[in-house]
Short mmCIF file of C-alpha atoms in Angstrom, two decimals:
data_model
loop_
_atom_site.label_atom_id
_atom_site.label_comp_id
_atom_site.label_asym_id
_atom_site.label_seq_id
_atom_site.Cartn_x
_atom_site.Cartn_y
_atom_site.Cartn_z
CA MET G 760 -7.80 9.56 9.85
CA GLN G 761 -4.51 8.25 11.23
CA ILE G 762 -1.09 9.33 10.07
CA GLY G 763 1.17 6.35 9.50
CA ILE G 764 4.30 5.17 7.68
CA LEU G 765 5.30 2.25 5.53
CA THR G 766 8.34 0.78 7.37
CA ALA G 767 10.09 -0.40 4.23
CA ARG G 768 12.25 2.80 4.00
CA PHE G 769 14.02 1.77 7.16
CA SER G 770 16.81 -0.78 6.71
CA ALA G 771 16.24 -4.15 8.33
CA ASP G 772 19.69 -4.36 9.86
CA GLU G 773 19.78 -0.90 11.51
CA TRP G 774 16.09 -0.57 12.18
CA PRO G 775 14.47 -3.71 13.65
CA LEU G 776 10.79 -3.44 14.26
CA ASP G 777 11.15 -2.72 18.01
CA ARG G 778 13.28 0.36 17.16
CA ILE G 779 10.74 1.54 14.59
CA ILE G 780 7.90 1.19 17.05
CA THR G 781 9.72 3.22 19.69
CA TRP G 782 10.64 5.93 17.10
CA ALA G 783 7.08 6.13 15.80
CA GLY G 784 5.75 6.69 19.29
CA GLU G 785 8.32 9.41 19.94
CA ASN G 786 7.51 11.16 16.61
CA ASP G 787 3.72 11.41 16.74
CA ILE G 788 3.18 8.56 14.18
CA ASP G 789 -0.19 6.93 14.77
CA CYS G 790 0.25 3.65 12.97
CA LEU G 791 2.63 1.38 11.09
CA GLU G 792 2.23 -0.35 7.73
CA ILE G 793 4.69 -3.14 8.54
CA ALA G 794 6.81 -4.48 5.66
CA VAL G 795 6.50 -8.30 5.86
CA GLY G 796 9.85 -9.91 5.10
CA ARG G 797 11.88 -6.85 5.98
CA HIS G 798 10.51 -6.10 9.41
CA LEU G 799 8.22 -9.02 10.22
CA ASP G 800 8.42 -12.69 9.53
CA ALA G 801 4.82 -13.73 9.39
CA LYS G 802 5.52 -17.44 9.59
CA GLU G 803 7.78 -17.01 12.58
CA LEU G 804 5.30 -14.81 14.35
CA LEU G 805 2.63 -17.53 14.03
CA ALA G 806 5.03 -20.37 14.96
CA THR G 807 6.28 -18.61 18.09
CA ASN G 808 2.91 -17.08 19.19
CA GLY G 809 4.72 -13.65 19.28
CA GLN G 810 1.48 -11.69 18.75
CA ALA G 811 0.91 -10.77 22.41
CA ALA G 812 4.46 -9.50 22.91
CA LEU G 813 4.32 -7.39 19.67
CA ASN G 814 0.93 -5.91 20.60
CA GLU G 815 2.21 -4.99 24.02
CA LYS G 816 5.19 -3.14 22.48
CA LEU G 817 2.78 -1.23 20.25
CA ARG G 818 0.46 -0.41 23.14
CA ALA G 819 3.33 0.88 25.27
CA ALA G 820 4.39 3.19 22.45
CA GLY G 821 0.91 4.33 21.61
CA VAL G 822 1.15 3.08 18.06
CA SER G 823 -1.09 0.63 16.11
CA ILE G 824 -0.74 -1.42 12.99
CA SER G 825 -2.63 -0.06 9.91
CA SER G 826 -1.79 -3.02 7.73
CA LEU G 827 0.72 -5.77 6.99
CA ALA G 828 2.46 -4.98 3.67
CA HIS G 829 3.11 -8.00 1.49
CA TYR G 830 4.53 -6.45 -1.72
CA SER G 831 5.43 -9.13 -4.20
CA THR G 832 4.94 -8.63 -7.96
CA ALA G 833 5.12 -12.38 -8.45
CA ILE G 834 1.75 -13.32 -6.99
CA ASN G 835 0.69 -14.58 -10.45
CA ALA G 836 4.09 -16.11 -11.38
CA PRO G 837 3.91 -18.08 -14.69
CA ASP G 838 5.40 -21.25 -13.08
CA PRO G 839 2.67 -23.09 -11.20
CA ALA G 840 4.98 -24.04 -8.28
CA ASP G 841 6.23 -20.52 -7.90
CA ARG G 842 2.69 -19.20 -8.03
CA ALA G 843 1.44 -21.67 -5.35
CA GLU G 844 4.34 -20.58 -3.11
CA GLN G 845 3.45 -16.94 -3.58
CA VAL G 846 -0.24 -17.56 -2.79
CA GLU G 847 0.67 -19.54 0.39
CA ALA G 848 3.03 -16.76 1.49
CA LEU G 849 0.23 -14.15 1.15
CA LYS G 850 -2.19 -16.49 3.03
CA THR G 851 0.43 -16.75 5.85
CA THR G 852 0.49 -12.94 6.01
CA VAL G 853 -3.32 -12.88 6.20
CA ALA G 854 -3.16 -15.37 9.05
CA ALA G 855 -0.61 -13.18 10.83
CA ALA G 856 -2.82 -10.17 10.36
CA GLU G 857 -5.80 -11.95 11.92
CA SER G 858 -3.66 -13.05 14.89
CA LEU G 859 -2.63 -9.43 15.50
CA GLY G 860 -6.12 -8.03 15.12
CA VAL G 861 -5.17 -6.24 11.89
CA GLU G 862 -7.95 -5.84 9.34
CA VAL G 863 -5.98 -5.01 6.19
CA VAL G 864 -3.24 -6.69 4.24
CA CYS G 865 -1.69 -4.63 1.48
CA ALA G 866 -0.43 -6.45 -1.67
CA LEU G 867 0.25 -6.03 -5.39
CA ALA G 868 -1.73 -7.19 -8.43
CA GLY G 869 1.14 -9.02 -10.11
CA MET G 870 2.59 -8.50 -13.58
CA PRO G 871 1.13 -9.17 -17.03
CA ALA G 872 1.23 -12.88 -17.92
CA PRO G 873 3.57 -13.81 -20.76
CA GLY G 874 1.95 -12.98 -24.09
CA LYS G 875 -1.06 -11.22 -22.45
CA SER G 876 -2.03 -7.61 -21.88
CA LYS G 877 -2.86 -6.32 -18.44
CA LEU G 878 -6.56 -6.51 -19.14
CA GLU G 879 -6.27 -10.07 -20.37
CA THR G 880 -4.32 -11.06 -17.34
CA ILE G 881 -6.89 -9.47 -15.03
CA ARG G 882 -9.83 -11.23 -16.68
CA GLU G 883 -8.27 -14.62 -17.37
CA ASP G 884 -5.65 -15.16 -14.72
CA LEU G 885 -6.27 -13.11 -11.58
CA PRO G 886 -9.54 -14.65 -10.51
CA GLY G 887 -7.86 -18.00 -10.05
CA VAL G 888 -5.07 -16.39 -8.09
CA PHE G 889 -7.02 -14.12 -5.78
CA GLU G 890 -10.28 -15.88 -5.16
CA PRO G 891 -8.82 -18.58 -2.85
CA ILE G 892 -6.88 -15.92 -0.96
CA LEU G 893 -9.91 -13.70 -0.55
CA ALA G 894 -12.08 -16.57 0.63
CA ASP G 895 -9.49 -17.42 3.28
CA ALA G 896 -9.14 -13.74 4.21
CA ALA G 897 -12.88 -13.24 4.51
CA GLY G 898 -13.12 -16.11 7.00
CA ARG G 899 -10.54 -14.31 9.05
CA GLY G 900 -12.06 -10.89 8.87
CA VAL G 901 -9.20 -9.49 6.75
CA LYS G 902 -9.39 -7.27 3.68
CA ILE G 903 -6.87 -7.38 0.78
CA ALA G 904 -5.91 -3.87 -0.51
CA LEU G 905 -3.88 -3.71 -3.74
CA GLU G 906 -1.60 -0.77 -4.23
CA ASN G 907 -2.18 0.71 -7.70
CA TYR G 908 1.56 0.56 -8.58
CA TRP G 909 1.57 1.43 -12.29
CA VAL G 910 4.03 -1.29 -13.29
CA THR G 911 1.58 -4.02 -12.14
CA ASN G 912 -1.71 -5.12 -13.66
CA ILE G 913 -3.77 -2.27 -12.22
CA GLN G 914 -2.10 0.75 -13.93
CA HIS G 915 -5.24 2.78 -14.66
CA LEU G 916 -8.94 3.00 -13.88
CA ASP G 917 -10.19 0.67 -16.56
CA HIS G 918 -7.91 -1.96 -15.06
CA TRP G 919 -9.49 -1.34 -11.64
CA LYS G 920 -12.96 -1.62 -13.05
CA ALA G 921 -12.08 -4.89 -14.86
CA LEU G 922 -10.47 -6.28 -11.70
CA PHE G 923 -13.53 -5.75 -9.47
CA GLU G 924 -15.80 -7.11 -12.20
CA ALA G 925 -13.67 -10.22 -12.48
CA VAL G 926 -13.15 -10.59 -8.73
CA PRO G 927 -16.10 -8.91 -7.01
CA ALA G 928 -15.33 -10.10 -3.40
CA GLU G 929 -16.37 -7.44 -0.92
CA ASN G 930 -13.06 -7.75 0.95
CA PHE G 931 -11.03 -6.95 -2.20
CA GLY G 932 -9.99 -3.31 -2.57
CA LEU G 933 -7.33 -0.69 -3.00
CA ASN G 934 -4.37 0.71 -1.19
CA PHE G 935 -4.94 3.95 -3.06
CA ASP G 936 -1.78 5.84 -4.10
CA PRO G 937 -2.51 9.14 -5.91
CA SER G 938 1.09 9.62 -7.07
CA HIS G 939 0.94 6.71 -9.47
CA LEU G 940 -2.06 8.31 -11.18
CA LEU G 941 -0.89 11.91 -11.10
CA TRP G 942 2.14 11.70 -13.41
CA GLN G 943 0.09 9.61 -15.95
CA GLY G 944 -2.44 12.42 -16.23
CA ILE G 945 -5.27 10.33 -14.64
CA ASP G 946 -7.79 12.15 -12.42
CA TYR G 947 -6.99 10.73 -9.00
CA LEU G 948 -9.74 12.85 -7.34
CA ALA G 949 -12.41 11.41 -9.63
CA ALA G 950 -10.94 7.98 -8.99
CA VAL G 951 -11.62 8.43 -5.25
CA ASP G 952 -15.28 9.16 -6.01
CA GLU G 953 -15.67 6.23 -8.43
CA PHE G 954 -13.97 3.61 -6.22
CA ALA G 955 -14.86 4.96 -2.84
CA ASP G 956 -16.20 1.67 -1.54
CA ARG G 957 -13.05 -0.13 -2.58
CA ILE G 958 -10.54 2.09 -0.71
CA PHE G 959 -9.34 0.24 2.35
CA HIS G 960 -5.97 1.97 2.87
CA THR G 961 -4.07 4.84 1.29
CA HIS G 962 -0.50 5.74 0.52
CA ALA G 963 0.75 9.26 1.11
CA LYS G 964 3.24 9.77 -1.59
CA ASP G 965 3.61 12.95 -3.67
CA CYS G 966 5.00 13.43 -7.14
CA ALA G 967 7.13 16.28 -8.55
CA MET G 968 7.11 16.96 -12.26
CA ASN G 969 9.52 18.96 -14.40
CA ASP G 970 7.55 20.84 -17.12
CA ASP G 971 10.69 22.06 -18.78
CA ALA G 972 11.93 18.52 -19.16
CA VAL G 973 8.58 17.44 -20.68
CA ARG G 974 8.83 20.26 -23.27
CA ARG G 975 12.22 18.85 -24.31
CA ILE G 976 11.92 15.08 -24.01
CA GLY G 977 8.20 14.39 -23.83
CA VAL G 978 6.44 12.09 -21.44
CA MET G 979 7.85 8.73 -22.70
CA GLU G 980 11.03 9.17 -20.82
CA GLY G 981 10.97 8.66 -17.08
CA SER G 982 13.29 11.43 -15.95
CA TRP G 983 10.69 14.22 -15.78
CA TRP G 984 8.88 13.07 -12.66
CA ARG G 985 9.91 11.69 -9.29
CA TYR G 986 8.18 10.56 -6.12
CA THR G 987 8.45 12.91 -3.12
CA ILE G 988 7.32 13.47 0.46
CA PRO G 989 3.67 14.75 0.83
CA GLY G 990 3.51 18.50 0.47
CA THR G 991 6.51 18.77 -1.91
CA GLY G 992 4.88 17.74 -5.16
CA ARG G 993 1.63 18.35 -7.04
CA VAL G 994 -0.90 16.14 -5.31
CA ALA G 995 -3.70 18.46 -3.96
CA TRP G 996 -3.60 16.89 -0.51
CA GLY G 997 -6.33 19.00 1.09
CA GLU G 998 -8.81 18.13 -1.64
CA TYR G 999 -7.66 14.52 -1.78
CA LEU G 1000 -8.11 13.96 1.91
CA GLY G 1001 -11.44 15.81 1.77
CA ARG G 1002 -12.69 13.48 -0.93
CA LEU G 1003 -11.65 10.48 1.12
CA ARG G 1004 -13.58 11.89 4.15
CA ARG G 1005 -16.65 12.53 2.04
CA ALA G 1006 -16.39 8.96 0.76
CA GLY G 1007 -16.54 7.75 4.31
CA PHE G 1008 -12.82 6.76 4.59
CA ASP G 1009 -11.46 7.08 8.13
CA GLY G 1010 -8.47 4.80 7.89
CA ALA G 1011 -4.68 5.15 7.70
CA VAL G 1012 -2.85 7.64 5.47
CA SER G 1013 0.44 5.86 5.29
CA ILE G 1014 3.56 7.78 4.15
CA GLU G 1015 5.51 5.73 1.49
CA HIS G 1016 8.87 7.42 1.61
CA GLU G 1017 10.60 7.15 -1.83
CA ASP G 1018 12.09 10.66 -1.88
CA GLY G 1019 15.80 10.25 -2.55
CA THR G 1020 16.59 13.83 -1.38
CA LEU G 1021 15.65 13.15 2.18
CA GLY G 1022 16.78 10.61 4.83
CA ALA G 1023 14.27 8.20 6.33
CA GLU G 1024 13.65 10.00 9.63
CA GLU G 1025 13.71 13.52 8.18
CA GLY G 1026 11.26 12.50 5.32
CA PHE G 1027 8.87 10.83 7.59
CA ARG G 1028 8.82 13.71 10.10
CA MET G 1029 8.35 16.25 7.30
CA GLY G 1030 5.57 14.33 5.69
CA ALA G 1031 3.73 13.60 8.99
CA ALA G 1032 3.94 17.27 10.04
CA TYR G 1033 2.46 18.39 6.76
CA LEU G 1034 -0.38 15.87 6.73
CA ARG G 1035 -1.16 16.63 10.34
CA THR G 1036 -2.06 20.20 9.37
CA LEU G 1037 -4.71 18.81 7.07
CA THR G 1038 -6.17 15.97 9.22
CA VAL G 1039 -6.50 17.57 12.64
#
């Protein structure tokens, strides 16, 4: 496995992609999940044929790209024109990935359609959204990995099952994030076993939970849990990574830094050092 980071935690103004690449090479980071929009303009990359220059910078730093991250919750926007624009933007990211030799594009599953549940949206709306994208991506040798962000349409495992029944394309899978399952009480280890063949990428994000707060306010409030750097919450990282290995996963473990108690550099270094003890 490779230890990587999602670049989104770094500000675009102070941390252009060149600086992130250099920093990653100097800090034993294997790969980057590059935030499209913030750190890479996919359309500009294609228009200027900037792939060779970017790949040379990566090669010089000893860093690779694990995925291009295209995180928009509006992929299934209710307005047809907005939806078409979102689909084309994701297709542009897929084309950029192909041009860079990157095999995975990470994305989101969109939000429930007005008046519909998440399951109804998955079954009735998402095939029409994702099938053209996946057909284009398959022709380019690219996989689409959806992060299981709980706010979106794939909050829990029944949603995942419904999604892959509705859209069974082989290049459609998950950017598996255990933290989104943990605080909901969902068995993220069993989920690895069940969806092993759909895990194309994984986020390393932990989750700390306050049991005293739960005893007072219950689980319906959001203040009893927070996302943290790997090794500082309750994800069983050794077992989780072991399950991934047994499932045949040998891809990127990408740190998604949403820990408000740590700065960007400090948090990434801490998380990478911890994960390195489990992956070497």
